[in-house]
């Protein structure tokens, strides 16, 4: 698609902004399924106006997803309509356009991307060969839509993800994988003044575990195999038992309880999990939310810790999982319960290389500025499409910034060009 062809079919920027204002005005906090359902209706109506076709609404676990299928799909256009912003955020940060900048909850992540998607597809002579999938739970890890995303991607030759761009409009050519865990410490309560020695302080044990968790990234990135690990009880045939729980230590110092690794994805991996990690940087394992205790005069009987892990390779993701599940208690009378695991596999550069080269050719043909590519630590549903074996290019949505932050914004002048780029990519893949 040449610049002249695009200009002959493109919709006026003012119309794109009207569509964007409509989507931003409909709040769609991921945790509020009723709000997400309302948003799905608004997005579906807008898609119908632009594409002349009605969406299939797919409700899974109470969450509303949308799909348009044109012929036999070979290209997947992927987005989400849920946001991280609680209902009422629009009152504090209303929709606005001033000085060439659009603002409002979810404007960059990723409602502007949806508008660009619709206008790009509408500009093509025919949408035949395209599937549009817009999910309603991406911001919470895609628990109900993951299988739908992966199933659709496996049948396609390319997936274009309409998440916002990286800094300066760069496309996202690699993403870290994500894993999420909760470490629960079970202790024994007691009166903090009368009988503290009769308790097993879950809060103090949690402090030990925070330090252990904080040290996992170093072990993964340096390729070391040291650190404290509990191996768990074994069954008679030598296999690990099926529980993720770890027991506390008995008086003789032996650990009780079971430990198993559960179902975790494997896959081909050129990196051996050690040394240099390239543009994505090293693995990170971060203790985040924690809590312990009930009253100021009671030895805590329970404590909890949430853990966020970001990894550049599948090897690193598996290693983090091994080390998380191998955590063991330090204080007699306490035990650990570890839940969670890998959520999104890494989107490695090999998944995007061919499409990124194509995007640069399309951009040059359209007279757009040369495209840059960036690896990022945040994850998206593009991780799933790449993991399913579908070539994937991400960050094709809005140019702007401030995702999940009060300064979330979109550079409106970039919207037509990004829509042109997407239209050109779809046309090139389907040619």
C-alpha positions as semicolon CSV with decimal commas, in nm:
position;residue;x (nm);y (nm);z (nm)
1;X;0,000;0,000;0,000
2;X;0,155;0,329;-0,110
3;X;0,112;0,663;0,061
4;X;-0,129;0,774;-0,214
5;X;-0,339;0,460;-0,172
6;X;-0,360;0,517;0,201
7;X;-0,450;0,886;0,168
8;X;-0,727;0,795;-0,074
9;X;-0,896;0,565;0,177
10;X;-0,793;0,693;0,518
11;X;-1,048;0,827;0,764
12;X;-1,001;1,179;0,894
13;X;-0,812;1,208;1,222
14;X;-1,111;1,387;1,374
15;X;-1,319;1,074;1,318
16;X;-1,051;0,859;1,480
17;X;-1,056;1,090;1,782
18;X;-1,434;1,070;1,805
19;X;-1,404;0,692;1,812
20;X;-1,127;0,707;2,072
21;X;-1,331;0,938;2,295
22;X;-1,621;0,693;2,276
23;X;-1,403;0,404;2,396
24;X;-1,230;0,599;2,673
25;X;-1,565;0,724;2,804
26;X;-1,672;0,363;2,861
27;X;-1,471;0,250;3,163
28;X;-1,363;-0,114;3,159
29;X;-1,181;-0,209;3,478
30;X;-1,070;-0,572;3,443
31;X;-1,208;-0,679;3,781
32;X;-1,556;-0,544;3,707
33;X;-1,708;-0,798;3,470
34;X;-2,024;-0,593;3,425
35;X;-1,819;-0,293;3,316
36;X;-1,614;-0,512;3,082
37;X;-1,937;-0,647;2,929
38;X;-2,056;-0,290;2,872
39;X;-1,725;-0,202;2,712
40;X;-1,749;-0,507;2,486
41;X;-2,083;-0,379;2,356
42;X;-1,938;-0,034;2,281
43;X;-1,631;-0,181;2,108
44;X;-1,850;-0,424;1,912
45;X;-2,074;-0,141;1,793
46;X;-1,777;0,067;1,686
47;X;-1,628;-0,229;1,502
48;X;-1,960;-0,288;1,327
49;X;-1,970;0,073;1,208
50;X;-1,616;0,061;1,074
51;X;-1,602;-0,294;0,939
52;X;-1,963;-0,353;0,837
53;X;-1,965;-0,682;1,024
54;X;-2,089;-0,783;1,366
55;X;-1,858;-0,933;1,625
56;X;-1,899;-1,269;1,787
57;X;-1,920;-1,211;2,163
58;X;-1,751;-1,490;2,356
59;X;-1,814;-1,498;2,731
60;X;-1,577;-1,720;2,929
61;X;-1,585;-1,720;3,308
62;X;-1,802;-1,410;3,300
63;X;-1,551;-1,214;3,089
64;X;-1,656;-1,073;2,750
65;X;-1,428;-1,116;2,449
66;X;-1,491;-1,016;2,087
67;X;-1,398;-1,185;1,762
68;X;-1,444;-1,095;1,396
69;X;-1,353;-1,365;1,144
70;X;-1,324;-1,287;0,773
71;X;-1,283;-1,592;0,553
72;X;-1,006;-1,832;0,652
73;X;-0,779;-1,629;0,881
74;X;-0,410;-1,606;0,810
75;X;-0,350;-1,282;1,002
76;X;-0,449;-1,222;1,363
77;X;-0,504;-0,865;1,485
78;X;-0,495;-0,883;1,862
79;X;-0,595;-0,636;2,132
80;X;-0,779;-0,601;2,461
81;X;-1,049;-0,364;2,582
82;X;-1,006;-0,401;2,960
83;X;-0,794;-0,155;3,158
84;X;-0,624;-0,130;3,497
85;X;-0,830;0,175;3,593
86;X;-1,103;0,131;3,860
87;X;-1,449;0,262;3,783
88;X;-1,462;0,633;3,861
89;X;-1,109;0,707;3,737
90;X;-1,263;0,900;3,449
91;X;-1,383;1,164;3,695
92;X;-1,028;1,242;3,804
93;X;-0,870;1,200;3,458
94;X;-1,140;1,280;3,202
95;X;-1,106;1,231;2,829
96;X;-0,938;1,529;2,671
97;X;-0,740;1,635;2,367
98;X;-0,515;1,939;2,402
99;X;-0,192;2,038;2,235
100;X;-0,199;1,728;2,018
101;X;-0,214;1,495;2,320
102;X;-0,510;1,272;2,410
103;X;-0,556;1,173;2,772
104;X;-0,787;0,954;2,974
105;X;-0,792;0,614;3,149
106;X;-0,682;0,341;2,907
107;X;-0,619;0,582;2,619
108;X;-0,268;0,444;2,552
109;X;-0,318;0,095;2,695
110;X;-0,482;0,025;2,466
111;X;-0,798;0,191;2,338
112;X;-0,620;0,402;2,078
113;X;-0,477;0,079;1,940
114;X;-0,830;-0,055;1,891
115;X;-0,933;0,256;1,701
116;X;-0,627;0,227;1,477
117;X;-0,706;-0,141;1,420
118;X;-1,060;-0,070;1,301
119;X;-0,957;0,214;1,074
120;X;-0,667;0,017;0,926
121;X;-0,884;-0,282;0,845
122;X;-1,160;-0,062;0,706
123;X;-0,910;0,094;0,465
124;X;-0,826;-0,239;0,300
125;X;-1,009;-0,345;-0,015
126;X;-1,123;-0,656;0,173
127;X;-1,069;-0,792;0,525
128;X;-1,074;-1,149;0,394
129;X;-0,806;-1,358;0,566
130;X;-0,808;-1,159;0,890
131;X;-0,924;-1,250;1,240
132;X;-0,970;-0,969;1,493
133;X;-0,962;-1,083;1,856
134;X;-1,019;-0,831;2,135
135;X;-1,008;-0,981;2,484
136;X;-1,142;-0,858;2,817
137;X;-0,889;-0,982;3,072
138;X;-0,538;-0,913;2,940
139;X;-0,452;-0,679;3,225
140;X;-0,502;-0,957;3,481
141;X;-0,302;-1,221;3,298
142;X;-0,562;-1,343;3,044
143;X;-0,692;-1,629;3,263
144;X;-1,005;-1,686;3,053
145;X;-0,875;-1,582;2,711
146;X;-0,533;-1,747;2,691
147;X;-0,659;-2,066;2,525
148;X;-0,864;-1,860;2,279
149;X;-0,560;-1,649;2,187
150;X;-0,332;-1,949;2,145
151;X;-0,585;-2,151;1,946
152;X;-0,642;-1,862;1,706
153;X;-0,270;-1,788;1,670
154;X;-0,180;-2,146;1,580
155;X;-0,389;-2,119;1,263
156;X;-0,232;-1,789;1,148
157;X;0,085;-1,693;0,964
158;X;0,126;-1,367;1,156
159;X;-0,003;-1,195;1,467
160;X;-0,001;-0,816;1,499
161;X;-0,055;-0,691;1,855
162;X;-0,201;-0,344;1,906
163;X;-0,040;-0,270;2,241
164;X;0,110;0,077;2,271
165;X;0,454;0,139;2,127
166;X;0,780;0,144;2,316
167;X;0,958;0,474;2,378
168;X;0,965;0,700;2,076
169;X;0,723;0,483;1,878
170;X;0,949;0,179;1,863
171;X;0,785;-0,154;1,787
172;X;0,815;-0,425;2,052
173;X;1,023;-0,704;1,903
174;X;1,084;-0,903;2,223
175;X;0,919;-0,931;2,563
176;X;1,017;-1,094;2,885
177;X;0,808;-1,382;3,008
178;X;0,624;-1,353;3,338
179;X;0,575;-1,579;3,635
180;X;0,367;-1,502;3,942
181;X;0,381;-1,670;4,281
182;X;0,238;-1,645;4,630
183;X;0,438;-1,766;4,926
184;X;0,220;-1,842;5,229
185;X;0,387;-1,903;5,564
186;X;0,192;-2,107;5,817
187;X;0,313;-2,056;6,172
188;X;0,163;-2,087;6,519
189;X;-0,005;-1,805;6,705
190;X;0,065;-1,720;7,068
191;X;0,035;-1,426;7,308
192;X;0,322;-1,191;7,228
193;X;0,366;-1,093;7,594
194;X;0,283;-1,406;7,791
195;X;0,393;-1,694;7,570
196;X;0,588;-1,575;7,265
197;X;0,811;-1,882;7,291
198;X;0,510;-2,104;7,232
199;X;0,448;-1,947;6,891
200;X;0,612;-1,998;6,554
201;X;0,639;-1,649;6,407
202;X;0,517;-1,651;6,048
203;X;0,622;-1,289;6,007
204;X;0,984;-1,357;6,094
205;X;0,982;-1,662;5,868
206;X;0,844;-1,443;5,589
207;X;1,138;-1,207;5,635
208;X;1,373;-1,499;5,571
209;X;1,177;-1,591;5,260
210;X;1,182;-1,234;5,125
211;X;1,562;-1,242;5,134
212;X;1,568;-1,587;4,974
213;X;1,332;-1,476;4,695
214;X;1,536;-1,160;4,638
215;X;1,843;-1,378;4,580
216;X;1,687;-1,602;4,316
217;X;1,753;-1,370;4,022
218;X;2,124;-1,368;4,100
219;X;2,133;-1,746;4,095
220;X;1,952;-1,758;3,761
221;X;2,152;-1,482;3,593
222;X;2,488;-1,604;3,716
223;X;2,410;-1,966;3,638
224;X;2,474;-2,073;3,997
225;X;2,303;-2,371;4,148
226;X;2,356;-2,281;4,510
227;X;2,103;-2,149;4,759
228;X;1,883;-2,324;5,010
229;X;1,651;-2,576;4,854
230;X;1,423;-2,833;5,011
231;X;1,384;-3,150;4,808
232;X;1,062;-3,272;4,963
233;X;0,949;-3,619;5,052
234;X;0,975;-3,896;4,797
235;X;0,730;-4,172;4,717
236;X;0,832;-4,535;4,734
237;X;0,916;-4,546;4,365
238;X;1,140;-4,240;4,395
239;X;0,906;-3,991;4,230
240;X;0,833;-3,655;4,390
241;X;0,493;-3,637;4,557
242;X;0,233;-3,408;4,402
243;X;0,206;-3,128;4,658
244;X;0,367;-2,786;4,638
245;X;0,356;-2,745;5,016
246;X;0,676;-2,750;5,220
247;X;0,682;-2,860;5,579
248;X;0,846;-2,696;5,872
249;X;1,149;-2,841;6,042
250;X;1,126;-3,099;6,317
251;X;1,347;-3,093;6,626
252;X;1,614;-3,292;6,446
253;X;1,628;-3,032;6,168
254;X;1,470;-3,243;5,895
255;X;1,209;-3,079;5,672
256;X;0,862;-3,231;5,651
257;X;0,609;-3,195;5,370
258;X;0,594;-3,251;5,000
259;X;0,718;-3,079;4,689
260;X;0,645;-3,129;4,324
261;X;0,711;-2,915;4,022
262;X;0,367;-2,948;3,862
263;X;0,295;-2,891;3,495
264;X;0,531;-2,639;3,344
265;X;0,588;-2,563;2,978
266;X;0,905;-2,665;2,804
267;X;1,031;-2,568;2,465
268;X;1,330;-2,526;2,242
269;X;1,582;-2,277;2,371
270;X;1,914;-2,172;2,226
271;X;2,027;-1,992;2,541
272;X;2,153;-2,222;2,812
273;X;2,015;-1,998;3,083
274;X;2,350;-1,849;3,183
275;X;2,554;-1,541;3,114
276;X;2,452;-1,258;2,882
277;X;2,080;-1,196;2,829
278;X;2,087;-0,956;2,536
279;X;1,850;-0,664;2,481
280;X;1,587;-0,789;2,724
281;X;1,829;-0,777;3,016
282;X;1,854;-1,026;3,301
283;X;1,582;-1,210;3,487
284;X;1,423;-1,021;3,776
285;X;1,245;-1,178;4,073
286;X;1,077;-0,917;4,290
287;X;0,896;-0,957;4,625
288;X;0,596;-0,725;4,605
289;X;0,286;-0,738;4,827
290;X;0,328;-0,879;5,178
291;X;0,122;-0,914;5,493
292;X;0,150;-1,083;5,832
293;X;-0,033;-1,102;6,164
294;X;-0,367;-0,995;6,301
295;X;-0,310;-0,791;6,619
296;X;-0,016;-0,614;6,779
297;X;-0,006;-0,852;7,076
298;X;-0,019;-1,182;6,886
299;X;0,265;-1,383;6,733
300;X;0,166;-1,402;6,365
301;X;0,029;-1,741;6,265
302;X;0,003;-1,654;5,895
303;X;0,199;-1,442;5,647
304;X;0,182;-1,394;5,271
305;X;0,414;-1,269;5,000
306;X;0,345;-1,205;4,631
307;X;0,632;-1,244;4,386
308;X;0,669;-1,104;4,034
309;X;0,927;-1,269;3,806
310;X;1,033;-1,147;3,459
311;X;1,255;-1,367;3,243
312;X;1,422;-1,331;2,902
313;X;1,421;-1,702;2,809
314;X;1,229;-2,021;2,872
315;X;1,537;-2,168;3,038
316;X;1,543;-1,883;3,288
317;X;1,170;-1,920;3,348
318;X;1,207;-2,288;3,429
319;X;1,503;-2,217;3,658
320;X;1,311;-1,949;3,850
321;X;1,027;-2,195;3,893
322;X;1,259;-2,463;4,029
323;X;1,413;-2,224;4,280
324;X;1,079;-2,080;4,393
325;X;0,934;-2,425;4,453
326;X;1,251;-2,526;4,637
327;X;1,221;-2,259;4,908
328;X;1,235;-2,412;5,255
329;X;1,144;-2,280;5,602
330;X;1,408;-2,162;5,850
331;X;1,208;-2,149;6,173
332;X;1,090;-2,463;6,354
333;X;0,713;-2,493;6,357
334;X;0,656;-2,308;6,029
335;X;0,577;-2,445;5,687
336;X;0,557;-2,294;5,340
337;X;0,283;-2,316;5,081
338;X;0,390;-2,195;4,737
339;X;0,137;-2,142;4,459
340;X;0,155;-1,995;4,111
341;X;0,412;-2,042;3,840
342;X;0,485;-1,936;3,482
343;X;0,212;-1,720;3,329
344;X;0,341;-1,594;2,995
345;X;0,638;-1,742;2,805
346;X;0,899;-1,500;2,673
347;X;0,844;-1,350;2,330
348;X;1,193;-1,392;2,195
349;X;1,340;-1,188;1,911
350;X;1,329;-1,475;1,663
351;X;0,948;-1,460;1,676
352;X;0,939;-1,104;1,542
353;X;1,247;-1,076;1,320
354;X;1,081;-1,145;0,986
355;X;0,776;-0,929;1,053
356;X;0,989;-0,644;1,185
357;X;1,193;-0,644;0,864
358;X;0,867;-0,638;0,669
359;X;0,737;-0,350;0,882
360;X;1,044;-0,145;0,803
361;X;0,987;-0,200;0,431
362;X;0,621;-0,104;0,460
363;X;0,705;0,209;0,660
364;X;0,957;0,317;0,399
365;X;0,703;0,262;0,122
366;X;0,453;0,479;0,310
367;X;0,704;0,755;0,366
368;X;0,696;0,705;0,742
369;X;0,997;0,763;0,966
370;X;1,235;0,465;0,996
371;X;1,111;0,218;1,256
372;X;1,304;0,118;1,565
373;X;1,257;-0,203;1,763
374;X;1,283;-0,254;2,136
375;X;1,281;-0,541;2,384
376;X;1,068;-0,470;2,692
377;X;1,009;-0,619;3,035
378;X;0,632;-0,597;3,025
379;X;0,429;-0,889;2,891
380;X;0,124;-0,901;2,664
381;X;-0,087;-1,154;2,481
382;X;0,185;-1,138;2,217
383;X;0,382;-1,365;2,447
384;X;0,110;-1,626;2,401
385;X;0,095;-1,596;2,021
386;X;0,473;-1,625;1,994
387;X;0,471;-1,917;2,236
388;X;0,212;-2,087;2,017
389;X;0,456;-2,070;1,726
390;X;0,297;-1,779;1,539
391;X;0,535;-1,504;1,414
392;X;0,442;-1,199;1,622
393;X;0,504;-0,825;1,607
394;X;0,392;-0,616;1,903
395;X;0,370;-0,248;1,992
396;X;0,180;-0,154;1,675
397;X;-0,072;0,051;1,870
398;X;-0,057;0,412;1,979
399;X;0,252;0,628;2,012
400;X;0,256;0,785;2,355
401;X;0,333;0,668;2,705
402;X;0,236;0,653;3,070
403;X;0,069;0,312;3,063
404;X;-0,095;0,240;3,401
405;X;0,010;0,585;3,523
406;X;-0,157;0,922;3,573
407;X;0,027;1,072;3,276
408;X;-0,107;0,814;3,031
409;X;-0,131;0,981;2,692
410;X;-0,136;0,939;2,314
411;X;0,027;1,155;2,047
412;X;-0,275;1,197;1,822
413;X;-0,086;1,303;1,509
414;X;0,076;0,958;1,497
415;X;-0,253;0,766;1,484
416;X;-0,315;0,779;1,105
417;X;0,041;0,673;1,027
418;X;0,022;0,380;1,267
419;X;-0,306;0,272;1,111
420;X;-0,144;0,298;0,767
421;X;0,147;0,082;0,885
422;X;-0,089;-0,186;1,013
423;X;-0,293;-0,185;0,694
424;X;0,022;-0,218;0,490
425;X;0,148;-0,509;0,700
426;X;-0,180;-0,697;0,670
427;X;-0,188;-0,645;0,296
428;X;0,174;-0,757;0,258
429;X;0,124;-1,079;0,456
430;X;-0,195;-1,166;0,269
431;X;-0,052;-1,087;-0,074
